[in-house]
Coordinates of C-alpha atoms and ligand atoms in Angstrom, one line a residue:
M1 CA -12.2 -27.6 3.3
K2 CA -9.5 -25.6 2.3
K3 CA -6.5 -25.2 4.4
V4 CA -6.5 -22.3 6.6
N5 CA -3.5 -19.6 5.3
N6 CA -3.4 -21.5 2.0
I7 CA -0.2 -19.6 0.1
S8 CA -0.5 -19.8 -3.6
N9 CA 1.1 -18.0 -6.6
Y10 CA -0.8 -15.6 -8.0
M11 CA -2.1 -16.4 -11.6
V12 CA 0.1 -14.6 -13.4
K13 CA -1.9 -13.2 -17.0
K14 CA -0.5 -12.7 -20.3
S15 CA -0.4 -9.0 -21.2
E16 CA -0.3 -7.7 -24.7
L17 CA 0.5 -4.3 -24.1
K18 CA 4.1 -3.5 -23.7
D19 CA 4.4 -0.2 -22.9
W20 CA 2.9 2.7 -21.4
D21 CA 1.8 4.8 -24.1
S22 CA -0.3 1.5 -25.4
V23 CA -1.5 1.0 -21.7
F24 CA -2.5 4.5 -21.1
I25 CA -4.6 5.2 -24.8
N26 CA -6.6 2.2 -23.9
P27 CA -8.6 3.0 -20.2
T28 CA -11.1 1.2 -18.6
S29 CA -14.2 2.0 -16.6
I30 CA -12.5 1.5 -13.0
E31 CA -11.6 4.0 -10.5
I32 CA -10.3 4.3 -6.8
E33 CA -11.8 5.9 -3.5
T34 CA -9.1 6.6 -0.7
L35 CA -10.7 6.4 2.8
R36 CA -8.8 7.4 5.7
T37 CA -8.7 4.9 8.7
G38 CA -6.2 6.5 11.3
T39 CA -3.5 8.3 12.1
I40 CA 0.1 7.5 13.1
I41 CA 2.0 10.1 14.7
S42 CA 5.9 9.5 13.6
K43 CA 9.2 10.8 13.7
M44 CA 10.2 12.6 10.3
S45 CA 13.4 10.7 10.6
G46 CA 11.2 7.3 10.0
L47 CA 9.6 8.8 7.0
L48 CA 12.3 10.8 5.0
N49 CA 15.9 10.0 4.8
L50 CA 17.2 13.4 6.5
K51 CA 20.6 12.1 5.7
S52 CA 19.9 12.6 1.9
A53 CA 21.7 15.3 0.3
N54 CA 18.1 16.4 -0.9
A55 CA 17.0 16.9 2.5
T56 CA 19.6 20.1 3.8
E57 CA 16.0 22.2 4.7
L58 CA 14.6 19.4 6.0
K59 CA 14.6 19.2 10.3
D60 CA 13.7 16.3 12.4
G61 CA 10.3 17.1 14.0
T62 CA 7.4 15.0 14.3
A63 CA 4.2 14.1 12.0
N64 CA 0.3 13.3 11.9
I65 CA 0.3 10.9 9.0
P66 CA -3.1 9.3 7.5
V67 CA -3.5 5.5 7.5
L68 CA -5.1 4.9 4.3
A69 CA -6.7 2.5 2.2
H70 CA -8.3 2.2 -1.0
I71 CA -11.3 1.0 -2.9
L72 CA -10.7 0.0 -6.5
R73 CA -14.1 -0.7 -8.5
H74 CA -13.7 -2.0 -11.9
E75 CA -16.7 -2.3 -13.9
K76 CA -16.5 -5.9 -15.0
Y77 CA -14.3 -7.6 -12.0
G78 CA -16.0 -5.8 -9.3
D79 CA -14.8 -4.2 -5.9
Y80 CA -11.7 -4.8 -4.4
L81 CA -9.0 -2.9 -1.7
I82 CA -5.7 -1.5 -2.2
D83 CA -4.5 -1.8 1.6
T84 CA -6.5 -2.0 4.3
G85 CA -5.5 0.4 6.8
F86 CA -6.6 0.1 10.4
D87 CA -10.1 -1.6 11.6
S88 CA -11.9 -0.4 14.4
S89 CA -10.0 -2.6 17.2
F90 CA -7.7 0.5 17.5
T91 CA -10.5 2.7 18.7
N92 CA -11.2 0.2 21.4
E93 CA -7.5 -0.6 22.1
I94 CA -4.1 0.7 22.0
G95 CA -2.0 -0.9 19.7
G96 CA -5.8 -2.1 17.8
N97 CA -5.0 -5.7 16.9
F98 CA -1.2 -6.1 16.9
K99 CA 0.1 -8.5 19.0
G100 CA 3.0 -8.8 21.8
I101 CA 3.7 -7.8 25.4
L102 CA 5.3 -4.5 24.3
K103 CA 2.6 -3.8 21.9
K104 CA 0.8 -0.8 23.9
I105 CA 4.2 1.0 23.8
Y106 CA 5.4 0.1 20.5
F107 CA 2.3 1.2 19.2
R108 CA 1.1 4.1 21.2
N109 CA 0.9 5.8 18.4
Y110 CA -1.4 4.5 16.5
I111 CA -4.9 6.0 16.7
Q112 CA -8.1 6.8 15.5
E113 CA -9.5 10.2 15.8
K114 CA -12.7 11.5 15.2
N115 CA -12.0 11.9 11.5
S116 CA -11.3 8.5 10.6
E117 CA -13.4 5.0 11.5
G118 CA -12.1 1.3 11.4
I119 CA -12.5 -0.1 7.6
E120 CA -15.1 -2.6 8.0
F121 CA -17.7 0.1 9.0
Q122 CA -16.8 2.4 6.0
L123 CA -17.0 -0.7 3.7
K124 CA -20.5 -1.3 5.3
C125 CA -21.7 2.1 4.8
R126 CA -20.9 2.1 1.2
C127 CA -22.3 -1.2 0.9
I128 CA -18.9 -2.8 -0.8
N129 CA -18.7 -6.4 -1.1
L130 CA -15.0 -7.6 -1.4
N131 CA -13.7 -9.7 -4.0
G132 CA -10.3 -9.6 -2.8
V133 CA -7.6 -6.9 -1.0
F134 CA -4.3 -6.2 -2.9
L135 CA -1.2 -5.1 -0.4
T136 CA 1.3 -2.5 -1.3
H137 CA 3.3 -4.4 1.7
I138 CA 1.9 -5.9 5.5
H139 CA 3.3 -3.8 8.1
E140 CA 0.0 -1.3 9.6
H141 CA -1.1 -1.3 5.8
A142 CA -2.4 -5.1 6.3
S143 CA -3.9 -4.5 9.7
G144 CA -7.6 -4.2 8.8
S145 CA -7.4 -8.0 7.8
P146 CA -9.0 -9.5 10.5
S147 CA -12.4 -7.6 10.2
L148 CA -12.9 -8.9 6.6
P149 CA -13.9 -11.6 5.0
N150 CA -12.0 -15.0 5.4
E151 CA -12.8 -16.4 2.1
I152 CA -11.4 -13.7 -0.6
P153 CA -8.0 -13.6 -1.8
Y154 CA -5.2 -11.5 0.0
V155 CA -2.7 -10.7 -2.7
Y156 CA 1.0 -9.3 -1.7
G157 CA 4.4 -9.4 -2.7
N158 CA 6.8 -12.8 -2.6
G159 CA 9.2 -12.1 -0.1
E160 CA 6.4 -10.1 1.7
R161 CA 6.1 -11.2 5.5
E162 CA 4.5 -10.1 8.8
E163 CA 6.5 -8.1 11.7
N164 CA 7.4 -10.9 14.1
F165 CA 9.1 -9.9 17.1
F166 CA 7.2 -12.6 19.5
P167 CA 6.8 -12.1 22.4
F168 CA 7.0 -8.5 22.2
V169 CA 5.7 -7.0 19.1
Y170 CA 4.2 -9.4 16.1
S171 CA 1.1 -9.8 14.1
N172 CA -1.3 -12.3 12.6
F173 CA -3.6 -10.7 10.0
F174 CA -4.5 -13.6 8.4
K175 CA -5.6 -15.9 10.7
N176 CA -8.5 -18.0 9.8
K177 CA -7.8 -16.2 6.0
V178 CA -8.0 -19.0 3.7
D179 CA -6.6 -17.9 -0.1
L180 CA -3.3 -15.9 0.4
Q181 CA -1.7 -15.5 -2.9
K182 CA 2.0 -13.9 -3.6
I183 CA 2.6 -12.0 -7.1
D184 CA 5.8 -13.5 -8.5
F185 CA 7.4 -10.7 -10.1
L186 CA 10.1 -12.9 -12.0
K187 CA 6.8 -14.2 -13.5
G188 CA 6.1 -10.5 -15.0
Q189 CA 6.9 -8.2 -17.1
D190 CA 9.6 -5.9 -18.4
M191 CA 8.2 -2.4 -18.7
P192 CA 10.2 0.7 -19.2
I193 CA 11.0 2.7 -16.8
L194 CA 9.3 0.7 -14.3
G195 CA 10.6 -3.0 -14.6
K196 CA 9.5 -5.8 -13.6
C197 CA 5.3 -5.2 -13.7
V198 CA 2.4 -7.7 -13.8
D199 CA -1.1 -6.6 -15.7
V200 CA -3.1 -7.8 -12.8
F201 CA -6.6 -8.5 -14.5
G202 CA -4.7 -9.2 -17.9
D203 CA -7.0 -5.9 -19.1
G204 CA -4.6 -3.2 -19.0
S205 CA -6.7 -1.3 -16.1
F206 CA -4.6 -2.0 -13.4
W207 CA -0.7 -2.9 -12.8
A208 CA 1.3 -3.9 -10.0
I209 CA 4.9 -2.7 -10.0
S210 CA 7.6 -4.5 -8.2
T211 CA 9.7 -1.7 -5.7
P212 CA 11.1 -3.4 -3.2
G213 CA 13.2 -1.6 -0.3
H214 CA 10.7 0.0 2.3
T215 CA 10.2 -4.1 2.8
K216 CA 11.2 -7.0 0.4
G217 CA 7.7 -7.8 -1.2
H218 CA 6.9 -4.1 -1.6
I219 CA 4.3 -3.6 -4.3
S220 CA 3.1 0.0 -5.9
Y221 CA 0.3 0.5 -8.2
I222 CA -1.3 1.8 -11.2
V223 CA -4.8 2.4 -12.0
N224 CA -5.8 3.1 -15.6
G225 CA -9.1 4.7 -15.2
K226 CA -11.3 6.5 -17.9
E227 CA -11.3 9.5 -15.9
T228 CA -8.1 9.5 -13.7
K229 CA -4.8 7.7 -14.2
S230 CA -3.6 6.8 -10.8
L231 CA -0.3 5.9 -9.2
I232 CA -0.5 4.2 -5.7
T233 CA 3.1 4.5 -4.5
G234 CA 2.6 2.2 -1.3
D235 CA 5.9 3.2 1.2
V236 CA 8.4 3.5 -1.1
C237 CA 7.2 7.6 -1.2
I238 CA 5.4 8.1 2.0
S239 CA 4.8 11.9 1.9
K240 CA 4.2 14.6 -1.3
K241 CA 7.1 16.5 0.6
G242 CA 9.4 13.5 0.0
F243 CA 8.6 13.2 -3.4
E244 CA 9.0 17.2 -4.3
L245 CA 12.3 17.3 -2.8
G246 CA 13.1 14.0 -4.0
V247 CA 14.0 12.1 -0.7
E248 CA 13.1 8.5 -0.1
T249 CA 11.7 7.3 2.9
G250 CA 14.0 7.4 5.6
K251 CA 14.8 4.7 8.8
F252 CA 10.9 2.7 8.1
S253 CA 12.7 0.8 5.2
L254 CA 14.3 -2.5 5.5
N255 CA 16.6 -2.1 2.6
K256 CA 17.9 2.2 2.4
E257 CA 19.7 1.4 -1.1
Q258 CA 17.0 -0.8 -2.7
G259 CA 14.2 1.5 -1.4
R260 CA 16.2 4.6 -2.9
E261 CA 16.5 3.1 -6.1
S262 CA 12.3 2.5 -6.2
F263 CA 11.7 5.7 -5.6
F264 CA 14.2 7.6 -8.4
K265 CA 12.3 5.1 -10.6
I266 CA 8.4 6.1 -9.3
K267 CA 9.9 10.0 -9.8
E268 CA 11.3 9.2 -13.3
F269 CA 8.0 7.6 -14.3
I270 CA 6.0 10.8 -13.1
K271 CA 8.5 12.9 -15.0
Y272 CA 7.2 10.9 -18.3
Y273 CA 3.4 10.9 -17.6
P274 CA 3.0 13.9 -15.4
C275 CA -0.9 13.8 -15.7
T276 CA -0.6 11.0 -13.4
K277 CA -2.3 11.4 -9.8
I278 CA 0.2 10.6 -7.4
I279 CA -1.4 8.6 -4.2
F280 CA 1.4 8.9 -1.5
G281 CA 2.1 6.0 1.1
H282 CA 0.2 8.0 3.8
E283 CA -0.9 11.1 1.5
T284 CA -3.2 12.4 -0.9
D285 CA -4.6 16.1 -1.7
E286 CA -7.5 15.0 0.7
F287 CA -5.9 13.3 3.5
K288 CA -2.7 15.6 4.4
I289 CA 0.2 14.7 6.5
E290 CA 0.7 17.9 9.5
Y291 CA 4.0 18.6 10.6
S292 CA 5.0 19.8 14.1
Ligands
LIG1 ZN1 2.9 2.5 6.0

């Protein structure tokens, strides 16, 4: 039997594709569907750096931010998730499956309203059999993991770790998972504008991009579909407003300078490839952030 929490390195495939033009002229039958699994009521200063020179018109306040997960369907390799969002433990208990003596205070603003459901229910409704989970980072983006199969691979960036302020607040999302895999971007390839990238399946359909700052091992993803090309930013850019104003993620980021660099790398990429659909860390055209 495999050891519990066996962490290995993701097998990086050699890619023939060396620039984005060559990638985008060879799209694949791959698509994504975004699901809303909950809401976080958050301070604006967390999601946007209000001290940025580009933030002069922004005031602090609160925002209701959707907690998202994305189903990735590849014609040949099957169904995966990008981030898990919340599972239904957040319906039943304040703080859901986070742990610790302060969780009911610390995570009191993590809620599931009528317009959202736990990830495991939404997958079941769609008869999805997951082959694996790719994470932009851990935090609440992995908090649906306990409700998902134990045997499939859970893939995240090298250096990424769970929040651990034991015994106050912490998480143990990968308890019982047997196949944790880390992407080592040093084994990836340098791509124009975005730097270190990994051609995840080796067919140019799905790319992992190293975008550290919000967390140490943070990853953004590109999905090179025949219908749509999407960029999933993760929390390197949480909101559409931040992207449009040129204001990077605020207090939620671990390393602000690095986060800023990653954010402007993404912005630069979109300048060259404006037809790419951007899916922000907590906002899409369908699921919008509400500011108050
Ligand atoms: Zn987040």
